Every structure is written in structure tokens, then in C-alpha cells.
Amino acid sequence: MGHELAALPVAVDAMGGDRAPSEIVAGARRVSEEQGIAVVLVGPPDALGEVGGLPVIPASEVIGMDEDPAHGVRRKKDSSLVRTAEAVRDGRAMAMVSAGNTGATMGSALLRMGRLPHVHRPAIATPVPDLDRPWPTVFLDAGANAECSAPMLVQFAQMGAAYARTRYGVERPRVALLSIGEEESKGTPLVKETHGLLVADRGTATGFDFVGNVEGRDFFEDKADVVVTDGFTGNVTLKTLEGSMRFLVGALMGILGKPEVKEAADALLPHLVPLAAALDPDNVGGAMLLGVDGVCVISHGSSSAEAMVNAISVAHDLALAGLVDELASAVAPA
Amino acid sequence: MGHELAALPVAVDAMGGDRAPSEIVAGARRVSEEQGIAVVLVGPPDALGEVGGLPVIPASEVIGMDEDPAHGVRRKKDSSLVRTAEAVRDGRAMAMVSAGNTGATMGSALLRMGRLPHVHRPAIATPVPDLDRPWPTVFLDAGANAECSAPMLVQFAQMGAAYARTRYGVERPRVALLSIGEEESKGTPLVKETHGLLVADRGTATGFDFVGNVEGRDFFEDKADVVVTDGFTGNVTLKTLEGSMRFLVGALMGILGKPEVKEAADALLPHLVPLAAALDPDNVGGAMLLGVDGVCVISHGSSSAEAMVNAISVAHDLALAGLVDELASAVAPA
């Protein structure tokens, strides 16, 4: 990493995702044509259809969306996912993007790129939209580590802050810990221990402000730029958020679809579109695996070409912005 | 408990909640007048205003909404909350209702009524609306126990199923465990151990079906009648659900309030009201503390008179339906 990055393409796992390879290839072609971003596709050349002149790194195998991640990464050494991670490791790509099996993406990135020095465990950072301001809340760990220690959570705070700064330009991010009350006496032993460590540090060394605990209802309330939790709670919380959004939007669409309110629905639709767009996961560019030695964007399994355009563009920008160096500095001992 | 219950009133903590005592007293009066349910108010007689002939158990102290629960229950022996729980313990009331400090309500109920035999720890069960069917999902533990063991979670499954049966008439409830994937290999060690215990039991003894793990996105998907988790995850999840609902409803109201869409908004409003009503926490009757020797309804801190009418009515019906005996049977060793 680090040498002549700007000359390298973004490596894209062409076989990852529910809509691979067609939507993945379409997104890669668009971002290359429209934004001039260099992309290399990874997958079986015969399976990719018309790639519009994009270079291809051949890979004969595919790790399925529901395949056991550890098994897939270990056994399918010529899979598109493993080869995508290898392209970054070998200095043939500046960053990787996959909409495939999340666990296998983490595993490939971790095993092929390796961890950054001093990082206990990588974490998945996901943006949660906050309409009160132009940047989302960085929420981690969204599911990489079901079990966490307090020192791991402290590193998630450090890495989350570095990510908020690098990606969203938040100069001195407010970092909060997810708990069941604002008081530091609230929560599990893990939360209480982490709270103590973050109070002692307060991010002085790594440039963030620890603002204490937040609760589940504080998402969307502009209380923090980064919210830290273990990967079990993070995954449950994020899926709960997605589920409730999908449920309410679905219920609303059901009402707007009634013939007797067609006129009213037509009048409202232009006003609803910006809200829907702000909440659409396709627009946020995917989750980031923080703590590995390379930029790794994990897109939604249902990613469309549009989602891939965003994900590839984000991967490209963050590689050039030096995200990996920022993360390495953030976790380095004082 | 158990003798001549039908002749007893429901004890209501008149000083509990952000809108106490006025809304609490108003709700108690209404449920008494409109539904003929006997109610006894507990609080300082001088502070309650016009009680409309309802009996009052005097109590000179109040435990504040933000007061440390353990401290409050221990020190304020003549508080409205502690006296409310004592009324049930002493056979002067069939059930208790409070919209006050949740921790202090649990503490008062636990210390004054005591645990049911064999119950490791009481849990808070909260209804989560599911518009696909007439009854909500029973979700527990919503925050009584930040730390849980697998045997505790198994009892939550047993008690949650007994509650779904008694309150909602679900003959053989489907019970699920909240995790980060459907596979039994997914989750924390606590979740995996609980999964194993529930698979071994499958609720045979206590009349429920264990349907495996569900994820945060499965709320509203009619996959289970009861969802079990530890009190930390439960509290975070529930507050996330509430926060996202409030956020989306607020965003929608902001759009509907624009002058240029007034006509469309007026046409849609009658269609939106049933959805809003179905999701309104005021209509669900509050959370239940399961595992203590008495019926204890914990209402939202912001409870209105309407919410109190529902909470008191639910407490009354469940006491008469023998909820406490059902819970005791559910956790009794085979």
C-alpha cells in the first residue's frame, strides 16, 4: 500500500451480491465512464458479459451468499472475493469493493491484506443517516465481532473517529457509546469498562471528544458523529433500524397506493422522494471494514448498479485520502 | 394473592410519570366511571386534586423519574410507588400500575411482592405492534436485567409464552431468540447456549414452539409471537425501534404540514390515522413485569389519561385471567 496509489484501479468482486454479475459490471462500467475512475473486475471472464473494455483479473470460483464464510475463504482460493483482496495486497489495486457474502468479505480482507499494526480486530462501520446535518452517524461494529473486549471498543472509537474525519470531514468527531442510559453506571460490564477507558482517554491523543453514552432512541438526534458498540448489539440494532424503516415505508406506500387517494399521493410524491433518497442504503456507498491494511467497502447484498457506482467512488476517494494511514495513526500507542 | 381477587381494586401510583398526578388521576377516574373497574389511588391525598370519589391510600413521598432506583426504593418507604406495591402484597389490591421511574417500579414490585417460586429474575415484557395480525409480538427482556444467563433467557421464553397465551389468546406461541443470523452457530456465547437449551426443550413442557433465531429486521414480519433477548440488547433494540418510528413519523408530519400540500394532506390523514393508532404506545397498555408475585404494569413515563385507562384495564383483566398462576406454572420444574 501507499506507493503510486493514484495510478491503481479499484478492484471489484464482479460475482458478489444478489444481482451479480450484471448489476456489478454495469456499475463498474458507469463509474469508469462517468467519473473516470479506473476499475478492475475480478471473476470468471466468460461469466461477466460485456465489460466495456474494463480489465479483468480472472478467478474461477464464487463464494455463495449463504456459504459458510470461513469455509469459503479457506477452500476457494481462486474465488472472485479472495482474488479481489489479493489484488489490493499485491499492489495491483488501491481498494476493494464487494457486495457478496459479508463474512467472507471480512475473512478475505483480513487473511489476504492482514490487520493494521496494533489493531486487535477489524470492525464494520456503517453510516446511519441523520437528516439534521449533511453527514451520517458512523456506527460500528455493525457485526464483524459478536464478542468484544473493552480495548477493542476503544479502538473502534479511535478508528470510527478517524473514518468520520477522513470520509465526512468532521474535524473533531463526537464519539458516543451505545448503552441503556446516559449514566456511566448503566449497561453491561463491557460497556461500563469501556466507558471508563474512554473517559480516561477522551480521545485526546487521537482527536475526538467522548460524549458519553447514548441510547437507541438517540439515532437521528444529532448527539454524536460516531456511535460505538459490540458487533452483536450493532448488528441487531442496525437490522432493527432497517426493518422498522422498511416497515413504515411499506405501510405508507400501501396507503399512497390506494386508488381513492391517487390525486393526493401524486401531489405528495415529489415531497417524499428526497426523504426516501436520504434513507436509501444505495446512496450511502456501503459499509467499511476498518482495521485491515487496505480500503475494503462491503456493499449491501442487494446492491444495484447505482449502489456500486457509489461504493466504488467512495472506495476510490478514501484510498486517495489516505484512510488506511489515518486508521493506523489512530490506533498507534501514544 | 388469589383470594377474592375480583373484589379488589387496581392500585395506581398517582405520583408516577411525567404527567402525574393530573393525567394519572384523570385516567383512573375514567376507567372507573366508563368500565366500572375499581381503582385505588396511592399518593399524598392533598396533592391529587379532585379524585371523583376514588379511594386513596396515603403515601407522603415521591420517587422522582430520574432518581436512583435502588436508593429511592430503599430510602423512601412511604413513597407512592412502594406503597402501591405493598397494596398488592397485602391483599388490598389485585394489581399495580405505575408510569413512574421504571427501575424503581421493578425494585418496589420485586422487594415488596417478591419473586415467584423458581424464577431467577423478573423480566420486562413489551408489546411490539405487528400489523399482519391482531396481536403484537411480546418482546422481553426490555431492560430489567443488563446481564443475563442462559437459564434466565429460557425462563423469559417460558414466561413470555405464558403471557402471550394469557393476554393475547395465542394458544401455542412461537418463541424466537434474537440473534445476528438464523443459524444456531450465530451470536454470542449466551445466545448459542440459550439456543441449545431451547432446542432441547422446545417448550414441550410449557406449551410453546421454539422457532429458532430471528434478526432485528424480522420485527413486523410475523415470524414469532414472543422474541427473547437479554435486557441490554432488548432495551437498545426497543429504543431504536421507538426512535426510528418517531423519526419517520416526524419527517412525514413535516412534509404533510407544508402549506402547498395541504389539500393532499387532508385527503390522506384519515388513512394515516389507523396506522398511527396501531403504532401509538398509548394504546398498548404498557409493559409488564413478569416473574414477581403479582400483576405489575409499567406504563410509559409520558403516559396520558388515555394510556392510564388502557394500562389499568389491562392490569385488571390479567389479574382476573390468572396471569400470575400461569407464569408460576410456566417456570415450575417439570
PDB file of C-alpha atoms in Angstrom, chain B residues 96 102-126 139-149 151-160 163 228-232 287-298 323-324 327-328 331:
ATOM      1  CA  MET B  96     -50.433  -2.402  40.422  1.00  0.00           C
ATOM      2  CA  THR B 102     -39.056   2.142  35.678  1.00  0.00           C
ATOM      3  CA  GLY B 103     -36.161   0.903  37.789  1.00  0.00           C
ATOM      4  CA  ALA B 104     -37.914   1.915  40.998  1.00  0.00           C
ATOM      5  CA  THR B 105     -41.134   0.244  39.844  1.00  0.00           C
ATOM      6  CA  MET B 106     -39.239  -3.004  39.285  1.00  0.00           C
ATOM      7  CA  GLY B 107     -37.463  -2.612  42.595  1.00  0.00           C
ATOM      8  CA  SER B 108     -40.649  -1.899  44.537  1.00  0.00           C
ATOM      9  CA  ALA B 109     -42.500  -4.808  42.959  1.00  0.00           C
ATOM     10  CA  LEU B 110     -39.589  -7.176  43.471  1.00  0.00           C
ATOM     11  CA  LEU B 111     -38.889  -6.183  47.070  1.00  0.00           C
ATOM     12  CA  ARG B 112     -42.490  -5.908  48.226  1.00  0.00           C
ATOM     13  CA  MET B 113     -44.265  -8.643  46.213  1.00  0.00           C
ATOM     14  CA  GLY B 114     -41.277 -10.949  45.906  1.00  0.00           C
ATOM     15  CA  ARG B 115     -40.336 -13.298  43.081  1.00  0.00           C
ATOM     16  CA  LEU B 116     -42.459 -16.239  42.016  1.00  0.00           C
ATOM     17  CA  PRO B 117     -41.009 -19.608  43.097  1.00  0.00           C
ATOM     18  CA  HIS B 118     -38.187 -20.827  40.813  1.00  0.00           C
ATOM     19  CA  VAL B 119     -37.907 -17.502  38.947  1.00  0.00           C
ATOM     20  CA  HIS B 120     -34.259 -16.444  38.619  1.00  0.00           C
ATOM     21  CA  ARG B 121     -35.023 -12.826  37.700  1.00  0.00           C
ATOM     22  CA  PRO B 122     -38.141 -10.945  36.618  1.00  0.00           C
ATOM     23  CA  ALA B 123     -38.187  -9.510  33.088  1.00  0.00           C
ATOM     24  CA  ILE B 124     -39.980  -6.635  31.409  1.00  0.00           C
ATOM     25  CA  ALA B 125     -42.205  -7.734  28.523  1.00  0.00           C
ATOM     26  CA  THR B 126     -43.163  -5.068  25.980  1.00  0.00           C
ATOM     27  CA  PHE B 139     -40.576  -8.755  23.428  1.00  0.00           C
ATOM     28  CA  LEU B 140     -38.555  -9.432  26.561  1.00  0.00           C
ATOM     29  CA  ASP B 141     -36.386  -8.592  28.447  1.00  0.00           C
ATOM     30  CA  ALA B 142     -36.858  -4.912  27.615  1.00  0.00           C
ATOM     31  CA  GLY B 143     -34.358  -3.774  30.209  1.00  0.00           C
ATOM     32  CA  ALA B 144     -34.798  -5.296  33.657  1.00  0.00           C
ATOM     33  CA  ASN B 145     -31.515  -7.235  33.501  1.00  0.00           C
ATOM     34  CA  ALA B 146     -28.499  -5.830  31.671  1.00  0.00           C
ATOM     35  CA  GLU B 147     -26.702  -9.116  32.315  1.00  0.00           C
ATOM     36  CA  CYS B 148     -28.398 -12.434  31.709  1.00  0.00           C
ATOM     37  CA  SER B 149     -27.571 -16.138  31.878  1.00  0.00           C
ATOM     38  CA  PRO B 151     -31.246 -20.271  32.212  1.00  0.00           C
ATOM     39  CA  MET B 152     -32.675 -16.779  32.696  1.00  0.00           C
ATOM     40  CA  LEU B 153     -33.372 -16.456  28.969  1.00  0.00           C
ATOM     41  CA  VAL B 154     -35.060 -19.871  28.944  1.00  0.00           C
ATOM     42  CA  GLN B 155     -37.365 -18.644  31.705  1.00  0.00           C
ATOM     43  CA  PHE B 156     -38.044 -15.482  29.741  1.00  0.00           C
ATOM     44  CA  ALA B 157     -39.164 -17.752  26.884  1.00  0.00           C
ATOM     45  CA  GLN B 158     -41.446 -19.680  29.235  1.00  0.00           C
ATOM     46  CA  MET B 159     -42.892 -16.571  30.850  1.00  0.00           C
ATOM     47  CA  GLY B 160     -43.217 -14.705  27.545  1.00  0.00           C
ATOM     48  CA  TYR B 163     -48.043 -14.066  28.828  1.00  0.00           C
ATOM     49  CA  VAL B 228     -36.425 -13.280  23.775  1.00  0.00           C
ATOM     50  CA  THR B 229     -33.186 -11.423  24.451  1.00  0.00           C
ATOM     51  CA  ASP B 230     -31.083 -10.074  27.320  1.00  0.00           C
ATOM     52  CA  GLY B 231     -32.126  -6.769  28.896  1.00  0.00           C
ATOM     53  CA  PHE B 232     -29.254  -4.783  27.385  1.00  0.00           C
ATOM     54  CA  ALA B 287     -45.064  -3.093  29.671  1.00  0.00           C
ATOM     55  CA  MET B 288     -45.471  -5.972  32.148  1.00  0.00           C
ATOM     56  CA  LEU B 289     -43.034  -7.062  34.807  1.00  0.00           C
ATOM     57  CA  LEU B 290     -43.128 -10.871  34.603  1.00  0.00           C
ATOM     58  CA  GLY B 291     -41.854 -13.075  37.422  1.00  0.00           C
ATOM     59  CA  VAL B 292     -42.983 -11.203  40.516  1.00  0.00           C
ATOM     60  CA  ASP B 293     -45.809 -12.427  42.725  1.00  0.00           C
ATOM     61  CA  GLY B 294     -48.421 -10.031  41.420  1.00  0.00           C
ATOM     62  CA  VAL B 295     -49.511  -8.186  38.284  1.00  0.00           C
ATOM     63  CA  CYS B 296     -47.331  -5.120  37.711  1.00  0.00           C
ATOM     64  CA  VAL B 297     -47.895  -2.869  34.691  1.00  0.00           C
ATOM     65  CA  ILE B 298     -45.133  -0.372  33.890  1.00  0.00           C
ATOM     66  CA  LEU B 323     -51.602 -14.370  34.798  1.00  0.00           C
ATOM     67  CA  VAL B 324     -49.536 -14.868  37.939  1.00  0.00           C
ATOM     68  CA  LEU B 327     -46.386 -17.635  34.958  1.00  0.00           C
ATOM     69  CA  ALA B 328     -45.751 -19.724  38.059  1.00  0.00           C
ATOM     70  CA  VAL B 331     -41.392 -21.792  35.149  1.00  0.00           C
TER      71      VAL B 331
END
